[in-house]
PDB file of C-alpha atoms in Angstrom:
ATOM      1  CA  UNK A   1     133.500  86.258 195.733  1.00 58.00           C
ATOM      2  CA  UNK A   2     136.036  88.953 196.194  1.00 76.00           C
ATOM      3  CA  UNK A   3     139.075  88.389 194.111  1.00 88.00           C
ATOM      4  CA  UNK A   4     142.542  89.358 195.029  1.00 93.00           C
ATOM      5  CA  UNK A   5     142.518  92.537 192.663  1.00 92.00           C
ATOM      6  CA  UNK A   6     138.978  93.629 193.669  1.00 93.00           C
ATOM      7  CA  UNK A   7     140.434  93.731 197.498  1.00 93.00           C
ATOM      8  CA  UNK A   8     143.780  95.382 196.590  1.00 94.00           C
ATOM      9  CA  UNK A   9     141.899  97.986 194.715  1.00 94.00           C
ATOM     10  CA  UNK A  10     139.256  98.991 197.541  1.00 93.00           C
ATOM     11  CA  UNK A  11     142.388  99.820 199.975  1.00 94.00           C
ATOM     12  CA  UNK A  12     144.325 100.953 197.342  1.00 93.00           C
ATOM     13  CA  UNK A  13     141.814 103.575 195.762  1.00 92.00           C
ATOM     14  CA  UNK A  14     141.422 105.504 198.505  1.00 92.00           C
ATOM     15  CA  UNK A  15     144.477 104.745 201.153  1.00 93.00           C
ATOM     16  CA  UNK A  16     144.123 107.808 202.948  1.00 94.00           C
ATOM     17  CA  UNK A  17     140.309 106.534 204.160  1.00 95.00           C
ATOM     18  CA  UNK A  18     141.965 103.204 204.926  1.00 94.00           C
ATOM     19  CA  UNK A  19     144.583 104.652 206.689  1.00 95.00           C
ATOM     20  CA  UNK A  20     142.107 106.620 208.923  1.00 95.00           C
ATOM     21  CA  UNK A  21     140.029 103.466 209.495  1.00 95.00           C
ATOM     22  CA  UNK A  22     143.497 101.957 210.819  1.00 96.00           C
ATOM     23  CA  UNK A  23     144.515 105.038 213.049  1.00 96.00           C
ATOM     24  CA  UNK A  24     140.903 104.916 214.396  1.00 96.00           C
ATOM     25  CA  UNK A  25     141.022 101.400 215.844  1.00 96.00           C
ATOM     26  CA  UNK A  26     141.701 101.320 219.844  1.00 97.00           C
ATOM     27  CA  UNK A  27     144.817  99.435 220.253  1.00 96.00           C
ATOM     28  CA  UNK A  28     146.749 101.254 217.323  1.00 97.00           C
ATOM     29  CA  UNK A  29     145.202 104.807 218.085  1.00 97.00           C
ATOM     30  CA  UNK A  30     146.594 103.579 222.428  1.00 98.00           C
ATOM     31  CA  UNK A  31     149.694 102.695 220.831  1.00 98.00           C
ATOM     32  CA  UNK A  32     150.571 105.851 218.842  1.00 98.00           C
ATOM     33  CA  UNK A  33     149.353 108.190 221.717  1.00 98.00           C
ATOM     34  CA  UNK A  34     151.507 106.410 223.977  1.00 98.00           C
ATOM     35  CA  UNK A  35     154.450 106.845 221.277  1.00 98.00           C
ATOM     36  CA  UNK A  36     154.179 110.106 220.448  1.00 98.00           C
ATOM     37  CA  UNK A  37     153.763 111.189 223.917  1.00 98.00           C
ATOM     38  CA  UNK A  38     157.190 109.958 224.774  1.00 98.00           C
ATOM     39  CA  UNK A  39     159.233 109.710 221.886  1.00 98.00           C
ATOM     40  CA  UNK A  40     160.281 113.392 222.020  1.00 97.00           C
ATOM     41  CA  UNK A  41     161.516 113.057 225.741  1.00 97.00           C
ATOM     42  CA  UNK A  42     163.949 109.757 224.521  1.00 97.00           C
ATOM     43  CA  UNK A  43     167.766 111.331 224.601  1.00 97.00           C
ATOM     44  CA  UNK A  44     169.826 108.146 223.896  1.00 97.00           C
ATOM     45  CA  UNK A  45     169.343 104.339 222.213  1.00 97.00           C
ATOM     46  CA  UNK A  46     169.805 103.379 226.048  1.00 97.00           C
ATOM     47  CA  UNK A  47     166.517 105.545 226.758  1.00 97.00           C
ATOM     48  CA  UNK A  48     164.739 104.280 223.430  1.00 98.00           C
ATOM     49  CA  UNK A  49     165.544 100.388 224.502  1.00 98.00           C
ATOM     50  CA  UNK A  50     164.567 101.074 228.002  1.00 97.00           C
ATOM     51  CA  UNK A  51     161.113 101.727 227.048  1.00 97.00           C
ATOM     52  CA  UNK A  52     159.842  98.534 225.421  1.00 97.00           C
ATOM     53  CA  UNK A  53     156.335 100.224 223.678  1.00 97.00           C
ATOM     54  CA  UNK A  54     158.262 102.388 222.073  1.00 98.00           C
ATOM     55  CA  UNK A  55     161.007 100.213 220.744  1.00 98.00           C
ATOM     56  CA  UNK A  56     158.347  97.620 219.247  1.00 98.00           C
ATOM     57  CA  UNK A  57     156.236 100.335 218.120  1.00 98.00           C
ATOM     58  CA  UNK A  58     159.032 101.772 215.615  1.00 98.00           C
ATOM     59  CA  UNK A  59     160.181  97.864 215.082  1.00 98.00           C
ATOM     60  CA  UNK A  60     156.805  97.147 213.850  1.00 97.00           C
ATOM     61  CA  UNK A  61     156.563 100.529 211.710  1.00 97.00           C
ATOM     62  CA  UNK A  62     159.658  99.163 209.602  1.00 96.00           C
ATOM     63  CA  UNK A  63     157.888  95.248 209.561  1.00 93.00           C
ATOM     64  CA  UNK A  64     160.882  94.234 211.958  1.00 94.00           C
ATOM     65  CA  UNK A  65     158.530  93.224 214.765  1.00 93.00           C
ATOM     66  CA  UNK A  66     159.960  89.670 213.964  1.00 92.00           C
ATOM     67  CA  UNK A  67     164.172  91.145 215.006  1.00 94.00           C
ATOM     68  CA  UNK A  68     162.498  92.986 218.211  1.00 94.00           C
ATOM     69  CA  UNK A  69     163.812  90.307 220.275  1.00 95.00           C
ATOM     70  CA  UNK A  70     167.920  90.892 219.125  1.00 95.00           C
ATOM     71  CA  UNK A  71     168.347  93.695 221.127  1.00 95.00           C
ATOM     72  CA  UNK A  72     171.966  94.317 220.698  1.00 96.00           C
ATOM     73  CA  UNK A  73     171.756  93.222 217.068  1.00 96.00           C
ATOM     74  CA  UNK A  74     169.578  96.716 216.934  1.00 97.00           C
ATOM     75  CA  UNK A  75     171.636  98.288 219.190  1.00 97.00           C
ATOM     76  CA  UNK A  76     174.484  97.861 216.526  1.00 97.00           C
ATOM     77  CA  UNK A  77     172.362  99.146 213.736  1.00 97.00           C
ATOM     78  CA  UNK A  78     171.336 102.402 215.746  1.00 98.00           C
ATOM     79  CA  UNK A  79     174.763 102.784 217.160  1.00 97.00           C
ATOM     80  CA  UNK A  80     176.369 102.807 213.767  1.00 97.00           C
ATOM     81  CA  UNK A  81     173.835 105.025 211.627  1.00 97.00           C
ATOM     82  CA  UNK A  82     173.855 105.162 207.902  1.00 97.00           C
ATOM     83  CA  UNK A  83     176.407 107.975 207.030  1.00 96.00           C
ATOM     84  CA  UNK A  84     179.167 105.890 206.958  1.00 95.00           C
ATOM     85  CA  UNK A  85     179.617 103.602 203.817  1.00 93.00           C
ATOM     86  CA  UNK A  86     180.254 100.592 206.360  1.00 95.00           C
ATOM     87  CA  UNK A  87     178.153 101.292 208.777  1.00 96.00           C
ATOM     88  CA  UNK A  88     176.540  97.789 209.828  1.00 96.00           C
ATOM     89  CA  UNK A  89     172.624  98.814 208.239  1.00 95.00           C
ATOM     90  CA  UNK A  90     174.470 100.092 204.940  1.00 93.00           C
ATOM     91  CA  UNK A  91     175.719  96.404 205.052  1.00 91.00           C
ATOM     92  CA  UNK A  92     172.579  94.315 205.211  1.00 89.00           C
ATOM     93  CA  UNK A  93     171.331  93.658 201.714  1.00 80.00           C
ATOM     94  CA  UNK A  94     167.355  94.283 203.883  1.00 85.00           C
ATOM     95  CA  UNK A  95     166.971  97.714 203.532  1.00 87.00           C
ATOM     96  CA  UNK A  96     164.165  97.831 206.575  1.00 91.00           C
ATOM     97  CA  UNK A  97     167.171  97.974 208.932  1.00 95.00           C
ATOM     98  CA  UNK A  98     168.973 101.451 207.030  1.00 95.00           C
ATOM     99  CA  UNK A  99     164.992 102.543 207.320  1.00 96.00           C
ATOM    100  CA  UNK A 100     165.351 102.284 211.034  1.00 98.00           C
ATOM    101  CA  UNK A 101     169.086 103.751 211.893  1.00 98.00           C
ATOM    102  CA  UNK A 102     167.317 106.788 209.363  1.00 97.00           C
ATOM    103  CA  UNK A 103     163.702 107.303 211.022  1.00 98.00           C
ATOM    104  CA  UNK A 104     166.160 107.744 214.863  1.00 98.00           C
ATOM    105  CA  UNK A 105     168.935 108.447 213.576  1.00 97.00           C
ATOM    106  CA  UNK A 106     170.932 108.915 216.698  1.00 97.00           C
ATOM    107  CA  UNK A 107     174.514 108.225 214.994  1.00 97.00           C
ATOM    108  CA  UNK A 108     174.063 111.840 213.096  1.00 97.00           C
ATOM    109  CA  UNK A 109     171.709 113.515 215.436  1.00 97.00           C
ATOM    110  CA  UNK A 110     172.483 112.165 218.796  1.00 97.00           C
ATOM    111  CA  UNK A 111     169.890 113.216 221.684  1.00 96.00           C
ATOM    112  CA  UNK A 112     168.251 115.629 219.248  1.00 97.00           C
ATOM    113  CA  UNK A 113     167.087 112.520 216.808  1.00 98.00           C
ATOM    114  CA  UNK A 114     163.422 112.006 218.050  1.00 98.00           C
ATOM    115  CA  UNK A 115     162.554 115.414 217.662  1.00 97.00           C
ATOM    116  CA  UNK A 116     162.657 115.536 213.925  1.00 97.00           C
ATOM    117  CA  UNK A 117     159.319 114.868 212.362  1.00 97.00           C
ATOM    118  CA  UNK A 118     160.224 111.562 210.554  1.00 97.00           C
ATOM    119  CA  UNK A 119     161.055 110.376 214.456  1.00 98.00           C
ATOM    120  CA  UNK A 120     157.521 111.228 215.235  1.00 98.00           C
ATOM    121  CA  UNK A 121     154.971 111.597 213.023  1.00 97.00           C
ATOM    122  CA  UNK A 122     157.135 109.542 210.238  1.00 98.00           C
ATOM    123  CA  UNK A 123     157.122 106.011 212.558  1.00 98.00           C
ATOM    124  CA  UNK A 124     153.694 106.765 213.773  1.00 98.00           C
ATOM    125  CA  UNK A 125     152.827 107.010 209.811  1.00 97.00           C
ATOM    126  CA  UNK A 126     155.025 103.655 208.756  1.00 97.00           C
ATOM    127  CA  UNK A 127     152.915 101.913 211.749  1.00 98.00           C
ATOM    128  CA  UNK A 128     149.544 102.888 210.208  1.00 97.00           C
ATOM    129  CA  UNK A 129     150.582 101.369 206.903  1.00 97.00           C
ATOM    130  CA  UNK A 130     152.270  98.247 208.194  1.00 96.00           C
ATOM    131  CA  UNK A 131     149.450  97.618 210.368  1.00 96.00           C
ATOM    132  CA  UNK A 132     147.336  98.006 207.195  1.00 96.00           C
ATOM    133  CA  UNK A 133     149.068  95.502 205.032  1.00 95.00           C
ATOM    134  CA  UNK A 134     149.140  93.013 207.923  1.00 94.00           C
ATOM    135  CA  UNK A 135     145.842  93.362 208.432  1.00 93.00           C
ATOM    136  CA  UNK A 136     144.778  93.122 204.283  1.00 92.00           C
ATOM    137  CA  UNK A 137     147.035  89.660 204.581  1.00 92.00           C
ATOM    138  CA  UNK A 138     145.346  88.306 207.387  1.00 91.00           C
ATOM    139  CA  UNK A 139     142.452  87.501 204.621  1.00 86.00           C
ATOM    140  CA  UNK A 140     144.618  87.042 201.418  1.00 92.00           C
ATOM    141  CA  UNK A 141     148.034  87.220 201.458  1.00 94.00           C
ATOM    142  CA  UNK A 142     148.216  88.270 198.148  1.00 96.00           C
ATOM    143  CA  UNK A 143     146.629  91.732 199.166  1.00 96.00           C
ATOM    144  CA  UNK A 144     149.182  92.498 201.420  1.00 95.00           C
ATOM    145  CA  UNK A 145     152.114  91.093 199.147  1.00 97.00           C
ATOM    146  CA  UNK A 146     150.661  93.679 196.597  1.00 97.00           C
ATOM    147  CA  UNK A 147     150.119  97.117 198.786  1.00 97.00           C
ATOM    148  CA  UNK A 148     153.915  96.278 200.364  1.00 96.00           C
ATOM    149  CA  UNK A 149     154.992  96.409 196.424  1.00 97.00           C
ATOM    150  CA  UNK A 150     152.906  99.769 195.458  1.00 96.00           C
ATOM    151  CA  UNK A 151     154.523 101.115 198.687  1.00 95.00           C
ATOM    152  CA  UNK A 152     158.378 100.125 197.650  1.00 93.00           C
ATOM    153  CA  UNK A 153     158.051  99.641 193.961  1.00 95.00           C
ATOM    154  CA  UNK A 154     159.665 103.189 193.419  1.00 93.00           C
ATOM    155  CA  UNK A 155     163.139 102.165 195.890  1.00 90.00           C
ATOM    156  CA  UNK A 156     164.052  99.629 193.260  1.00 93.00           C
ATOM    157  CA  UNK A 157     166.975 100.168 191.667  1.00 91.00           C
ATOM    158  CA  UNK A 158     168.135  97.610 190.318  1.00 93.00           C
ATOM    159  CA  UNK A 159     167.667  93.885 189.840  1.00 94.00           C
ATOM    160  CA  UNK A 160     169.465  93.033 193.186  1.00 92.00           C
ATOM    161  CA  UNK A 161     167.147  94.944 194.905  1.00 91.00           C
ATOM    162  CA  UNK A 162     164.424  92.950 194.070  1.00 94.00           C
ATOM    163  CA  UNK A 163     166.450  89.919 194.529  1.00 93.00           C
ATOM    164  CA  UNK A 164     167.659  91.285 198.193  1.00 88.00           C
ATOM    165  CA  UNK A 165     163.551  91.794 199.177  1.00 90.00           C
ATOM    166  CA  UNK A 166     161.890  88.048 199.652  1.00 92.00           C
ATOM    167  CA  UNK A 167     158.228  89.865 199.125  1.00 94.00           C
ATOM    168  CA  UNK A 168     159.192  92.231 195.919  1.00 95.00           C
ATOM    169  CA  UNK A 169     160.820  89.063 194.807  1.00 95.00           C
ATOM    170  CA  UNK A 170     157.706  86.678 194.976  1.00 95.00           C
ATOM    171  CA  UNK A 171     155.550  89.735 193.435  1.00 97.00           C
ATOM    172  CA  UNK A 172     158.015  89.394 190.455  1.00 97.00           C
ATOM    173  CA  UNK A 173     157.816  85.794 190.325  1.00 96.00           C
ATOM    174  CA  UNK A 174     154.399  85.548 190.467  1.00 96.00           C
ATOM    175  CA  UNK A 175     153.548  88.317 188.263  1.00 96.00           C
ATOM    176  CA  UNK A 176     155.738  86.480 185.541  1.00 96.00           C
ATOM    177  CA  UNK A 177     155.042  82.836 186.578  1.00 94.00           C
ATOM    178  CA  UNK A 178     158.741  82.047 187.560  1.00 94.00           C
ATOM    179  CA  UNK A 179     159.468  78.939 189.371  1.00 91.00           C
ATOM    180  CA  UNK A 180     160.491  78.963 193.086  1.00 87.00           C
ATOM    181  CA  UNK A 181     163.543  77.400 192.185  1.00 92.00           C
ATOM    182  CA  UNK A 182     164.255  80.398 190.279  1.00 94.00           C
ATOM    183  CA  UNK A 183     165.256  81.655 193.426  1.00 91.00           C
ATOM    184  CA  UNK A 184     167.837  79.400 193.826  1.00 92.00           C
ATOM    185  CA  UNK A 185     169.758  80.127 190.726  1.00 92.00           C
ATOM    186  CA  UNK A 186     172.889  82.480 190.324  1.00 94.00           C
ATOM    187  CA  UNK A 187     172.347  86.013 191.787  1.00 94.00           C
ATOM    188  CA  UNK A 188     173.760  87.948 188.908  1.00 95.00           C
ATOM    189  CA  UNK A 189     171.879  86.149 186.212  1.00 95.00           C
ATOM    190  CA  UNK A 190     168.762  86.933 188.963  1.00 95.00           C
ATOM    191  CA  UNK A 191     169.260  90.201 188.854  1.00 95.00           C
ATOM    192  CA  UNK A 192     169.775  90.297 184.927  1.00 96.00           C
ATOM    193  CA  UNK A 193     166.761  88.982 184.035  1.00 96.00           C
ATOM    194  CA  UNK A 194     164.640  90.878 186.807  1.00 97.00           C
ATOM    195  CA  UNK A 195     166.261  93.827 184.864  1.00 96.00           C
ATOM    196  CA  UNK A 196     165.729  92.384 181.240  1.00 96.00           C
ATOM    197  CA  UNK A 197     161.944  91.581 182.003  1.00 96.00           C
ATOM    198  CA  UNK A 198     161.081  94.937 183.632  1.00 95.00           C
ATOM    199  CA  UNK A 199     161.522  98.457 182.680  1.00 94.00           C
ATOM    200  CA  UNK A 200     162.728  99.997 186.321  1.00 95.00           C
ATOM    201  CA  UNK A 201     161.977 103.406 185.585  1.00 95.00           C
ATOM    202  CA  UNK A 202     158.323 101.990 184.891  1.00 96.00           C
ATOM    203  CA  UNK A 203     158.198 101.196 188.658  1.00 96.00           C
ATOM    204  CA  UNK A 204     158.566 105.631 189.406  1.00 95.00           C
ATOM    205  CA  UNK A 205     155.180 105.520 187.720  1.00 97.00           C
ATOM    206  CA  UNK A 206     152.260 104.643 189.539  1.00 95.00           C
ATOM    207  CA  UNK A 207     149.528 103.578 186.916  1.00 95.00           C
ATOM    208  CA  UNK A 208     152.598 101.278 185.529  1.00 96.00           C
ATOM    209  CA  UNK A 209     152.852  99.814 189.000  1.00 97.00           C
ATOM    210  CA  UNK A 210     149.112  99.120 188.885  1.00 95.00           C
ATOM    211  CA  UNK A 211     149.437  96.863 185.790  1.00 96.00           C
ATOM    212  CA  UNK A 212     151.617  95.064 187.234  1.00 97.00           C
ATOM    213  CA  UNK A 213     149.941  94.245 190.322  1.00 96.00           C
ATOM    214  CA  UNK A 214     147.128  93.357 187.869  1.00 95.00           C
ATOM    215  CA  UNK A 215     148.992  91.055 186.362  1.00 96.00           C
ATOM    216  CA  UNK A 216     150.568  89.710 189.820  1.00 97.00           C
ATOM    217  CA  UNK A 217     146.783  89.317 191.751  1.00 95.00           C
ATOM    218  CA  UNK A 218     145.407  87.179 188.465  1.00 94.00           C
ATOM    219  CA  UNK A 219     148.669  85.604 188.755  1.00 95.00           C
ATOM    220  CA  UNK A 220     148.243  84.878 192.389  1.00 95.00           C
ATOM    221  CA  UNK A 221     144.628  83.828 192.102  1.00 90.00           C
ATOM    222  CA  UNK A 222     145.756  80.895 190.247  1.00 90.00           C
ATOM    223  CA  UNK A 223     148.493  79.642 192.083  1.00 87.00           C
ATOM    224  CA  UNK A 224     147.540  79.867 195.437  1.00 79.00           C
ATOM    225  CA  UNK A 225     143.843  78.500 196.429  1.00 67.00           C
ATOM    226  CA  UNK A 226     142.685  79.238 199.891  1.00 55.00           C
ATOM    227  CA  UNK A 227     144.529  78.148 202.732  1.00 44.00           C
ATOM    228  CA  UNK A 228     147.596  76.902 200.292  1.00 45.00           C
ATOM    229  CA  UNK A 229     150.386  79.742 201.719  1.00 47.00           C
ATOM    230  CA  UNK A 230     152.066  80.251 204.516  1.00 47.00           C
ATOM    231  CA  UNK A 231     151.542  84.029 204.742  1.00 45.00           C
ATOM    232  CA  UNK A 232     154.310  84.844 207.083  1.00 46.00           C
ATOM    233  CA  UNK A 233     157.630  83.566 205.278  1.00 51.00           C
ATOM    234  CA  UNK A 234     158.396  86.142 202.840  1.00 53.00           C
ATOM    235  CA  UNK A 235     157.501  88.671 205.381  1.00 56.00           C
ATOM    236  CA  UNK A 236     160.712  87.926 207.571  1.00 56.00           C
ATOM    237  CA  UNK A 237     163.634  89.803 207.524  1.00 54.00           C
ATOM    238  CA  UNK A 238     165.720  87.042 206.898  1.00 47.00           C
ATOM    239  CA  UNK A 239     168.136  89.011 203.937  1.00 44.00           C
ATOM    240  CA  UNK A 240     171.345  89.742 205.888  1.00 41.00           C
ATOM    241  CA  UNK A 241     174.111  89.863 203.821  1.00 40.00           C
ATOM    242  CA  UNK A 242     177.330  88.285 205.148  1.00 40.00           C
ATOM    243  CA  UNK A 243     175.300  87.899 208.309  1.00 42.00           C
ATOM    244  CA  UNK A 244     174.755  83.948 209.161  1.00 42.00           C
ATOM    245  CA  UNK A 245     172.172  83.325 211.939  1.00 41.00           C
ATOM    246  CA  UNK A 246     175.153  82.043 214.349  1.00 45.00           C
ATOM    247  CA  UNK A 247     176.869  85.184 213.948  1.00 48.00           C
ATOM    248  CA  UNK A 248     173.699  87.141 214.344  1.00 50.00           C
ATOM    249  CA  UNK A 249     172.854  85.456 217.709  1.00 50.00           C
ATOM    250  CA  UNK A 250     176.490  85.946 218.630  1.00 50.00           C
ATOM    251  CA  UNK A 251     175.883  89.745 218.141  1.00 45.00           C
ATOM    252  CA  UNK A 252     172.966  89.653 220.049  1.00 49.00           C
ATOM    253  CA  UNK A 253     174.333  87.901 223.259  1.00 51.00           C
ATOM    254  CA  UNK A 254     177.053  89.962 223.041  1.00 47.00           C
ATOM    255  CA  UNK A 255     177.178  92.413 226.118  1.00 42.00           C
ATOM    256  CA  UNK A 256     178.623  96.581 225.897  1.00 40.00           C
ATOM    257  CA  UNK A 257     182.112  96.743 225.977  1.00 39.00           C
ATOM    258  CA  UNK A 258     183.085  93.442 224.296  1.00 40.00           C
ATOM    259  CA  UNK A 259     182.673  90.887 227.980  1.00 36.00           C
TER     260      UNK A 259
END
């Protein structure tokens, strides 16, 4: 029987032939064409949202396929950009969103943001990996729970961050056989200990990274037989700081110019 490591490792050891594998499959290889035939041509957010393939092909390369229906909740993100320290993505604690108003960053780069390579080739890369690790979870969760931490292990900064990510946080809970309840406990003592029981800098160094995930898929083995998980909830981008889910409906009923 193939264990959760044993799986993890096969993709993991050679991504780039994974990767390929993904790229090569009809649907993904129809999408991307279709993206990066068009992308360049895309002037404004009201020409990017008017054109739904290519606004749920970038909300799927950033694993926010699950937001693609609050339109003017993204609309607010893209509108807003990242260079400003309140800018609304710099504000939610899910960092997928700041990913986003980056990759098109029309705030900064207005109808010249989809011709810079991270617009292009940079989404159509983030949807060959995201379609990778949803794929790897579709048999074992774990899997994908483990190649989305190799693939953001070296953005955390501190404990928060960890805290601020549901999947990072159930890689570290797992990995160190915390409770779930731990995740109900005060944030700063959270973060503290996330800190206290990991060396950050260790997370910069891939083999480091791999001994943790070692230590995470044995971890995971034990703790959740077959058919015990609901795969999907730590995969929704449910960390919005200050944001409650009224006010983020609110935003997305809202219509331009305030009516």
């Amino acid at each position: 029987m193939t264990t959760t490591y044993t799986s993890y490792k096969l993709i993991s050891s050679d991504l780039q032939t994974s990767l390929t594998r993904v790229s090569e499959q009809p649907d993904v290889k129809r999408e991307t064409e279709y993206y990066l035939s068009k992308i360049g041509d895309v002037k404004s957010i009201d020409d990017f949202f008017a054109d739904s393939r290519l606004y749920n092909y970038a909300m799927k390369a950033h694993g926010l396929d699950d937001m693609a229906y609050a339109k003017a909740f993204m609309r607010k993100v893209l509108t807003e950009g990242v260079d400003e320290k309140g800018a609304f993505a710099n504000q939610l604690s899910d960092t997928r969103y700041k990913a986003l108003a980056e990759s098109l960053n029309f705030a900064r780069h207005g109808e010249l943001a989809t011709t810079f390579e991270r617009a292009q080739k940079g989404i159509a890369d983030k949807y060959m990996r995201q379609t990778l690790e949803v794929s790897a979870g579709e048999g074992n969760t774990g899997v994908r729970l483990a190649l989305y931490f190799e693939r953001m292990a070296s953005s955390i900064t501190s404990g928060y961050s960890i805290i601020a990510d549901d999947a990072l946080a159930q890689v570290v809970r797992t990995a160190f056989q915390l409770p779930a309840e731990f995740a109900a406990t005060d944030v700063d003592r959270q973060a503290a200990y996330y800190e206290d029981i990991l060396d950050l800098d260790d997370l910069k160094d891939p083999a480091k990274v791999g001994k943790l995930l070692e230590r995470f898929t044995a971890m995971w083995e034990l703790e959740n037989p077959s058919g015990s998980y609901d795969p999907l909830t730590v995969f929704q981008p449910s960390s919005l700081t200050g944001i409650s889910t009224d006010l983020l409906l609110s935003i997305n009923n809202l219509k331009l110019g305030g009516r």
